[in-house]
Short mmCIF file of C-alpha atoms in Angstrom, two decimals:
data_model
loop_
_atom_site.label_atom_id
_atom_site.label_comp_id
_atom_site.label_asym_id
_atom_site.label_seq_id
_atom_site.Cartn_x
_atom_site.Cartn_y
_atom_site.Cartn_z
CA UNK W 1 85.99 71.81 96.66
CA UNK W 2 82.50 70.41 96.86
CA UNK W 3 79.42 71.60 98.70
CA UNK W 4 80.42 72.11 102.33
CA UNK W 5 78.28 72.43 105.41
CA UNK W 6 79.59 73.60 108.78
CA UNK W 7 77.49 73.07 111.86
CA UNK W 8 77.75 73.15 115.61
CA UNK W 9 77.32 69.98 117.64
CA UNK W 10 76.18 70.39 121.24
CA UNK W 11 78.29 68.87 123.99
CA UNK W 12 76.81 65.49 125.03
CA UNK W 13 74.83 65.39 128.26
CA UNK W 14 77.13 64.90 131.23
CA UNK W 15 80.27 64.78 129.09
CA UNK W 16 83.14 67.18 128.37
CA UNK W 17 84.00 68.71 125.01
CA UNK W 18 86.87 66.25 124.51
CA UNK W 19 84.68 63.24 125.36
CA UNK W 20 82.00 64.36 122.89
CA UNK W 21 84.65 64.78 120.17
CA UNK W 22 85.98 61.28 120.93
CA UNK W 23 82.44 59.90 120.66
CA UNK W 24 82.04 61.46 117.22
CA UNK W 25 85.40 60.03 116.11
CA UNK W 26 84.32 56.58 117.26
CA UNK W 27 81.02 56.82 115.37
CA UNK W 28 82.84 57.89 112.19
CA UNK W 29 85.34 55.05 112.51
CA UNK W 30 82.50 52.58 112.99
CA UNK W 31 80.96 53.84 109.75
CA UNK W 32 84.22 53.08 108.01
CA UNK W 33 85.75 56.55 107.76
CA UNK W 34 89.56 56.76 107.63
CA UNK W 35 91.50 59.43 109.52
CA UNK W 36 93.57 61.61 107.18
CA UNK W 37 95.58 64.15 109.09
CA UNK W 38 94.34 67.23 110.88
CA UNK W 39 92.91 70.64 110.04
CA UNK W 40 92.81 74.14 111.41
CA UNK W 41 90.59 77.13 110.71
CA UNK W 42 91.40 80.36 112.50
CA UNK W 43 89.97 83.84 112.64
CA UNK W 44 91.56 87.13 113.68
CA UNK W 45 89.52 90.25 114.29
CA UNK W 46 90.63 93.77 113.39
CA UNK W 47 88.75 96.95 114.06
CA UNK W 48 89.20 100.21 112.22
CA UNK W 49 90.65 103.04 114.30
CA UNK W 50 89.83 106.66 113.67
CA UNK W 51 86.17 106.22 112.88
CA UNK W 52 83.51 108.94 112.91
CA UNK W 53 82.30 109.13 116.50
CA UNK W 54 78.90 107.59 117.11
CA UNK W 55 79.37 104.97 114.43
CA UNK W 56 80.35 101.50 115.63
CA UNK W 57 83.76 100.50 114.35
CA UNK W 58 83.66 98.13 111.40
CA UNK W 59 85.04 94.69 112.15
CA UNK W 60 87.37 93.08 109.65
CA UNK W 61 87.87 89.32 109.96
CA UNK W 62 90.98 87.67 108.53
CA UNK W 63 90.66 83.91 108.33
CA UNK W 64 92.88 81.01 107.33
CA UNK W 65 91.86 77.50 106.37
CA UNK W 66 94.43 74.71 106.33
CA UNK W 67 92.62 73.23 103.31
CA UNK W 68 93.95 76.22 101.31
CA UNK W 69 97.23 76.91 103.16
CA UNK W 70 98.57 79.59 100.81
CA UNK W 71 95.42 81.70 100.96
CA UNK W 72 93.95 84.13 103.37
CA UNK W 73 90.34 85.31 103.45
CA UNK W 74 89.44 88.78 104.59
CA UNK W 75 85.81 89.67 105.13
CA UNK W 76 83.41 92.13 106.63
CA UNK W 77 80.39 90.44 108.16
CA UNK W 78 77.58 90.86 105.66
CA UNK W 79 79.95 92.79 103.43
CA UNK W 80 82.49 92.18 100.68
CA UNK W 81 85.00 89.35 100.92
CA UNK W 82 88.55 89.24 99.57
CA UNK W 83 90.56 86.12 98.79
CA UNK W 84 94.28 86.93 98.96
CA UNK W 85 97.58 85.13 99.31
CA UNK W 86 99.42 84.70 102.60
CA UNK W 87 101.16 88.10 102.26
CA UNK W 88 97.90 89.78 103.24
CA UNK W 89 98.84 89.08 106.87
CA UNK W 90 102.07 91.05 106.35
CA UNK W 91 100.03 93.91 104.89
CA UNK W 92 97.76 93.94 107.96
CA UNK W 93 100.88 94.37 110.11
CA UNK W 94 101.80 97.45 108.02
CA UNK W 95 98.25 98.75 108.50
CA UNK W 96 98.36 98.40 112.28
CA UNK W 97 97.88 102.09 112.96
CA UNK W 98 94.63 102.03 110.95
CA UNK W 99 93.39 98.55 111.88
CA UNK W 100 93.98 97.24 115.35
CA UNK W 101 94.20 93.50 115.97
CA UNK W 102 91.85 92.53 118.78
CA UNK W 103 94.20 89.84 120.05
CA UNK W 104 91.81 88.51 122.69
CA UNK W 105 89.28 87.75 119.96
CA UNK W 106 91.33 85.20 118.07
CA UNK W 107 89.33 82.03 117.47
CA UNK W 108 90.77 78.70 116.39
CA UNK W 109 89.12 75.48 115.37
CA UNK W 110 91.39 72.43 115.33
CA UNK W 111 90.73 68.75 114.95
CA UNK W 112 90.95 65.60 112.87
CA UNK W 113 90.10 65.10 109.27
CA UNK W 114 88.23 61.97 108.14
CA UNK W 115 87.61 60.59 104.67
CA UNK W 116 84.58 58.41 103.94
CA UNK W 117 84.17 57.62 100.23
CA UNK W 118 83.23 60.95 98.64
CA UNK W 119 82.77 62.75 101.95
CA UNK W 120 85.34 64.72 103.90
CA UNK W 121 84.44 65.17 107.57
CA UNK W 122 86.24 67.48 109.96
CA UNK W 123 85.44 67.42 113.67
CA UNK W 124 86.96 70.37 115.47
CA UNK W 125 87.15 71.96 118.90
CA UNK W 126 86.55 75.71 118.79
CA UNK W 127 88.80 77.55 121.22
CA UNK W 128 88.90 81.19 122.25
CA UNK W 129 91.77 82.37 124.48
CA UNK W 130 92.69 78.75 125.23
CA UNK W 131 89.23 77.80 126.45
CA UNK W 132 87.16 75.32 124.49
CA UNK W 133 83.88 76.92 123.54
CA UNK W 134 82.21 74.30 121.38
CA UNK W 135 82.42 71.61 118.74
CA UNK W 136 82.17 72.11 115.00
CA UNK W 137 81.57 69.53 112.32
CA UNK W 138 82.30 70.27 108.68
CA UNK W 139 80.99 67.89 106.03
CA UNK W 140 82.02 68.23 102.41
CA UNK W 141 80.52 66.25 99.57
CA UNK W 142 83.38 66.47 97.07
CA UNK W 143 81.83 65.46 93.73
CA UNK W 144 79.07 68.07 93.71
CA UNK W 145 79.15 71.87 93.59
CA UNK W 146 75.42 72.56 93.39
CA UNK W 147 73.90 72.73 96.89
CA UNK W 148 70.35 72.01 95.74
CA UNK W 149 71.39 68.72 94.12
CA UNK W 150 73.12 67.08 97.06
CA UNK W 151 71.67 68.61 100.21
CA UNK W 152 69.33 65.69 100.92
CA UNK W 153 72.16 63.20 100.53
CA UNK W 154 74.40 65.22 102.84
CA UNK W 155 71.63 65.48 105.43
CA UNK W 156 71.10 61.72 105.35
CA UNK W 157 74.83 61.10 105.75
CA UNK W 158 75.08 63.53 108.65
CA UNK W 159 72.16 61.84 110.40
CA UNK W 160 74.13 58.56 110.43
CA UNK W 161 76.68 59.94 112.89
CA UNK W 162 75.16 63.17 114.27
CA UNK W 163 71.76 61.72 115.08
CA UNK W 164 69.40 64.56 115.90
CA UNK W 165 71.94 67.39 115.66
CA UNK W 166 71.58 67.64 111.86
CA UNK W 167 71.42 71.27 110.73
CA UNK W 168 69.13 72.98 108.25
CA UNK W 169 70.37 74.14 104.85
CA UNK W 170 73.09 76.73 105.64
CA UNK W 171 72.01 80.33 105.09
CA UNK W 172 74.86 80.93 102.59
CA UNK W 173 73.14 78.50 100.22
CA UNK W 174 69.60 79.69 100.90
CA UNK W 175 70.62 83.10 99.62
CA UNK W 176 71.79 81.68 96.28
CA UNK W 177 69.27 81.29 93.46
CA UNK W 178 68.44 77.75 92.36
CA UNK W 179 71.21 75.93 90.56
CA UNK W 180 74.05 78.34 91.29
CA UNK W 181 77.42 76.69 91.86
CA UNK W 182 79.16 76.99 95.19
CA UNK W 183 82.42 78.76 94.30
CA UNK W 184 85.58 76.71 94.53
CA UNK W 185 87.50 79.21 96.62
CA UNK W 186 86.04 78.14 99.99
CA UNK W 187 84.47 81.54 100.69
CA UNK W 188 81.15 79.85 101.57
CA UNK W 189 82.86 77.41 103.94
CA UNK W 190 84.78 80.13 105.73
CA UNK W 191 81.66 82.32 105.99
CA UNK W 192 79.90 79.46 107.76
CA UNK W 193 82.82 79.11 110.19
CA UNK W 194 82.64 82.84 110.90
CA UNK W 195 78.90 82.60 111.68
CA UNK W 196 79.63 79.69 114.01
CA UNK W 197 82.50 81.52 115.75
CA UNK W 198 80.37 84.63 116.28
CA UNK W 199 77.54 82.55 117.66
CA UNK W 200 79.89 80.78 120.10
CA UNK W 201 81.48 84.11 121.08
CA UNK W 202 78.11 85.40 122.23
CA UNK W 203 77.35 82.28 124.32
CA UNK W 204 78.15 82.54 127.99
CA UNK W 205 79.82 79.37 129.22
CA UNK W 206 78.90 78.71 132.88
CA UNK W 207 81.78 77.79 135.18
CA UNK W 208 85.46 77.81 134.38
CA UNK W 209 87.44 76.64 131.35
CA UNK W 210 86.19 73.44 129.84
CA UNK W 211 88.90 71.40 128.09
CA UNK F 1 92.93 63.71 98.71
CA UNK F 2 95.90 64.22 100.98
CA UNK F 3 95.58 66.53 103.96
CA UNK F 4 97.48 69.77 103.37
CA UNK F 5 100.15 70.50 106.02
CA UNK F 6 98.83 72.25 109.11
CA UNK F 7 101.22 74.88 110.40
CA UNK F 8 101.40 75.30 114.14
CA UNK F 9 103.10 78.70 113.95
CA UNK F 10 101.13 81.60 112.49
CA UNK F 11 102.13 82.93 109.07
CA UNK F 12 102.50 86.50 110.37
CA UNK F 13 105.85 87.56 111.66
CA UNK F 14 107.80 84.82 109.96
CA UNK F 15 107.81 86.41 106.52
CA UNK F 16 111.00 88.12 105.37
CA UNK F 17 110.72 91.84 104.76
CA UNK F 18 111.13 92.28 101.03
CA UNK F 19 112.72 95.41 99.62
CA UNK F 20 112.34 96.90 96.17
CA UNK F 21 115.50 98.34 94.60
CA UNK F 22 114.61 100.81 91.85
CA UNK F 23 116.23 102.87 89.09
CA UNK F 24 114.16 104.96 86.70
CA UNK F 25 114.54 106.89 83.49
CA UNK F 26 112.69 107.75 80.32
CA UNK F 27 113.11 107.72 76.55
CA UNK F 28 111.29 109.70 73.88
CA UNK F 29 108.93 107.75 71.62
CA UNK F 30 111.38 107.98 68.71
CA UNK F 31 114.07 106.16 70.73
CA UNK F 32 111.83 103.27 71.81
CA UNK F 33 112.83 100.85 69.05
CA UNK F 34 116.57 101.26 69.67
CA UNK F 35 116.03 100.71 73.39
CA UNK F 36 113.95 97.57 72.84
CA UNK F 37 116.58 96.27 70.43
CA UNK F 38 119.37 96.84 72.99
CA UNK F 39 117.30 95.22 75.77
CA UNK F 40 116.51 92.18 73.62
CA UNK F 41 120.21 91.66 73.20
CA UNK F 42 121.09 92.10 76.87
CA UNK F 43 118.20 90.31 78.56
CA UNK F 44 117.12 86.71 79.11
CA UNK F 45 114.09 85.80 77.03
CA UNK F 46 113.84 85.76 73.23
CA UNK F 47 110.82 88.02 73.04
CA UNK F 48 109.78 90.42 75.75
CA UNK F 49 106.39 90.12 77.40
CA UNK F 50 103.92 92.82 76.45
CA UNK F 51 101.32 94.01 78.90
CA UNK F 52 98.37 96.35 79.26
CA UNK F 53 97.56 97.07 82.89
CA UNK F 54 95.09 99.25 84.73
CA UNK F 55 96.38 100.64 87.99
CA UNK F 56 94.31 102.35 90.69
CA UNK F 57 95.96 104.19 93.55
CA UNK F 58 94.04 104.19 96.86
CA UNK F 59 94.54 106.41 99.89
CA UNK F 60 93.48 105.86 103.49
CA UNK F 61 93.47 109.07 105.45
CA UNK F 62 94.29 108.44 109.08
CA UNK F 63 93.89 110.66 112.11
CA UNK F 64 97.42 111.98 111.79
CA UNK F 65 100.38 111.65 109.49
CA UNK F 66 100.54 110.92 105.81
CA UNK F 67 97.78 108.91 104.15
CA UNK F 68 98.41 105.20 103.67
CA UNK F 69 98.85 104.41 99.96
CA UNK F 70 98.00 101.11 98.27
CA UNK F 71 98.29 100.36 94.55
CA UNK F 72 95.86 97.92 92.93
CA UNK F 73 96.77 96.67 89.49
CA UNK F 74 94.98 94.38 87.08
CA UNK F 75 95.78 93.11 83.61
CA UNK F 76 93.50 94.29 80.81
CA UNK F 77 95.06 91.79 78.39
CA UNK F 78 94.50 88.82 80.76
CA UNK F 79 91.28 89.72 82.56
CA UNK F 80 91.01 86.46 84.53
CA UNK F 81 94.33 86.73 86.34
CA UNK F 82 94.28 87.88 89.98
CA UNK F 83 94.60 91.53 90.94
CA UNK F 84 97.96 92.64 92.30
CA UNK F 85 97.91 94.75 95.46
CA UNK F 86 101.14 96.52 96.34
CA UNK F 87 102.33 98.49 99.34
CA UNK F 88 105.51 100.56 98.99
CA UNK F 89 107.14 102.03 102.08
CA UNK F 90 109.15 105.21 102.45
CA UNK F 91 112.53 105.15 100.68
CA UNK F 92 115.33 104.11 103.00
CA UNK F 93 117.40 107.09 103.94
CA UNK F 94 120.97 106.24 104.53
CA UNK F 95 123.99 105.50 102.45
CA UNK F 96 124.01 108.27 99.83
CA UNK F 97 126.46 106.26 97.76
CA UNK F 98 123.90 103.47 97.39
CA UNK F 99 123.03 103.43 93.72
CA UNK F 100 119.36 102.51 93.79
CA UNK F 101 116.26 103.68 95.60
CA UNK F 102 115.42 101.12 98.31
CA UNK F 103 112.00 100.77 99.89
CA UNK F 104 109.97 98.14 101.71
CA UNK F 105 107.56 96.31 99.45
CA UNK F 106 104.61 94.00 100.14
CA UNK F 107 102.91 92.27 97.19
CA UNK F 108 99.59 90.48 97.58
CA UNK F 109 97.66 88.62 94.88
CA UNK F 110 93.94 89.04 95.39
CA UNK F 111 90.55 88.14 93.97
CA UNK F 112 88.51 90.49 91.80
CA UNK F 113 86.52 91.95 94.68
CA UNK F 114 89.54 94.13 95.57
CA UNK F 115 88.19 97.65 94.70
CA UNK F 116 84.93 97.03 96.58
CA UNK F 117 86.85 95.58 99.52
CA UNK F 118 89.28 98.50 99.71
CA UNK F 119 86.33 100.93 99.72
CA UNK F 120 84.78 99.00 102.61
CA UNK F 121 88.08 99.29 104.50
CA UNK F 122 87.89 103.05 104.14
CA UNK F 123 90.29 103.54 101.21
CA UNK F 124 89.31 106.03 98.51
CA UNK F 125 90.64 105.98 94.97
CA UNK F 126 92.96 108.89 94.37
CA UNK F 127 93.81 108.37 90.71
CA UNK F 128 94.02 105.67 88.07
CA UNK F 129 95.91 105.15 84.83
CA UNK F 130 96.58 102.60 82.12
CA UNK F 131 100.12 101.37 81.51
CA UNK F 132 101.07 99.47 78.39
CA UNK F 133 104.47 98.26 77.28
CA UNK F 134 107.12 95.59 77.45
CA UNK F 135 108.74 93.67 80.27
CA UNK F 136 112.22 92.11 80.18
CA UNK F 137 114.09 90.00 82.72
CA UNK F 138 117.76 89.51 83.40
CA UNK F 139 118.35 87.19 86.35
CA UNK F 140 116.62 88.80 89.30
CA UNK F 141 116.34 92.15 87.50
CA UNK F 142 113.13 93.27 85.88
CA UNK F 143 113.09 95.99 83.22
CA UNK F 144 109.72 97.52 82.41
CA UNK F 145 109.24 99.96 79.53
CA UNK F 146 105.79 101.53 79.75
CA UNK F 147 103.63 104.17 78.18
CA UNK F 148 101.27 105.74 80.72
CA UNK F 149 97.84 106.99 79.74
CA UNK F 150 95.34 109.08 81.61
CA UNK F 151 91.80 107.71 81.98
CA UNK F 152 89.35 110.38 80.83
CA UNK F 153 86.15 108.92 82.26
CA UNK F 154 86.56 107.16 85.63
CA UNK F 155 86.35 103.39 85.22
CA UNK F 156 86.45 103.50 81.41
CA UNK F 157 89.74 101.99 80.30
CA UNK F 158 88.91 102.16 76.59
CA UNK F 159 88.98 105.92 76.43
CA UNK F 160 92.51 107.03 77.34
CA UNK F 161 94.90 109.81 76.51
CA UNK F 162 98.69 109.49 76.54
CA UNK F 163 100.31 111.39 79.36
CA UNK F 164 103.52 112.26 77.51
CA UNK F 165 105.58 111.72 74.37
CA UNK F 166 107.94 109.36 76.16
CA UNK F 167 108.19 105.94 77.76
CA UNK F 168 108.94 105.34 81.43
CA UNK F 169 111.72 102.81 82.00
CA UNK F 170 112.10 101.10 85.36
CA UNK F 171 114.82 98.70 86.45
CA UNK F 172 113.88 96.91 89.65
CA UNK F 173 114.84 93.99 91.88
CA UNK F 174 112.86 92.47 94.75
CA UNK F 175 115.20 91.11 97.39
CA UNK F 176 115.26 90.51 101.15
CA UNK F 177 116.56 93.39 103.23
CA UNK F 178 120.30 93.81 103.59
CA UNK F 179 121.50 92.59 100.20
CA UNK F 180 123.50 95.57 99.06
CA UNK F 181 125.27 93.87 96.14
CA UNK F 182 121.93 94.15 94.33
CA UNK F 183 122.33 97.85 93.65
CA UNK F 184 125.87 97.27 92.31
CA UNK F 185 124.54 94.75 89.77
CA UNK F 186 121.81 97.18 88.81
CA UNK F 187 124.28 100.00 88.31
CA UNK F 188 126.52 97.93 86.03
CA UNK F 189 123.49 96.87 83.98
CA UNK F 190 122.35 100.49 83.72
CA UNK F 191 125.84 101.41 82.42
CA UNK F 192 125.29 99.08 79.45
CA UNK F 193 122.19 101.02 78.47
CA UNK F 194 124.00 104.37 78.25
CA UNK F 195 123.82 106.64 76.27
CA UNK F 196 120.42 105.40 75.01
CA UNK F 197 118.93 105.92 78.45
CA UNK F 198 120.21 107.32 81.69
CA UNK F 199 118.72 105.30 84.59
CA UNK F 200 119.02 106.94 87.97
CA UNK F 201 117.77 106.96 91.52
CA UNK F 202 114.78 109.30 91.68
CA UNK F 203 113.40 109.97 95.16
CA UNK F 204 109.56 110.13 94.89
CA UNK F 205 109.24 112.33 97.97
CA UNK F 206 111.23 115.06 96.21
CA UNK F 207 108.70 115.00 93.38
CA UNK F 208 105.73 116.06 95.49
CA UNK F 209 104.65 119.69 95.46
#
């Protein structure tokens, strides 16, 4: 796993989510990227039952990334994170009287996976309760694990197909002291997806379902 | 870099419920060597695996009912290996003639942030201990001979005190629910260890005060 950046791409003016995604695919193919399968990142939300009254219930997020299909990531926003194997989902079922699954809050991001030289690009549609809420783009620069060393290169690459929607250095990397390696267990990637999902959850989409 | 397979169906709900079949017994320290000798002869590998593990037992007190228990175990001899989180359900009540204790079991391998994460979930550590000993395998059966030690200062695994003058011996099998021939195989294996050790079904709920 190399340094990975996840960002949101706004829907193009006058176009639907699907049309914007198709535009991005076309731009990537023009660059010379090759499609290599699909990907899926999903997030389930659990909240603790039986909390002290007055205190907001802690939210536990359990996420899966198709890039690491046998793993499961459990995290508290701003809190500790646990990397576990797929049986963690079975354990959460056993814990259902203590942690309730907020089924309506399940978020999924699905799309195509492109390979361009040393870059891996994933363009996904973020859906919540079957309605498309936004577009995510994940760019991974595989050979490098130090964010400070390759951020400028990644930004330049992203500009070639995202134009003006290029993001700033993700906050997960800003918090790390200079020269620290991005861990290989995709915690940083998944944390960025969680931030994106929470941001999209708070957005009010005018009108009915956009597909 | 090939794309990993993307599953359309969620992982939850499709996993088989695994059950742990268990028989337990103990031998005094003086009898350990004879037991290890007998097990070496009966079991699969040439030399048994030795281990030194640190286990922490966590409780989550709910609004009603019994607290939820989780066991977190890590290896002190291989500190870089993942932690092992285990949930054990209530023993299945039923066929009294069944030879082994049967209970639902969920095993999860986790990263090293497990104790901090469990605390954040609301679990509190109830007790911890160090277990060291030998592990043997025969087919699907696992035989663990361990010496348990009490930890005198919380978190300090160097300073321990042996709990007893004997070794705990556990014969277990992990199998999907409904395979009752498992306990038969366990019983016939246990027969071969008599009279050195008497392995039997011990119901943990009957042990509580």
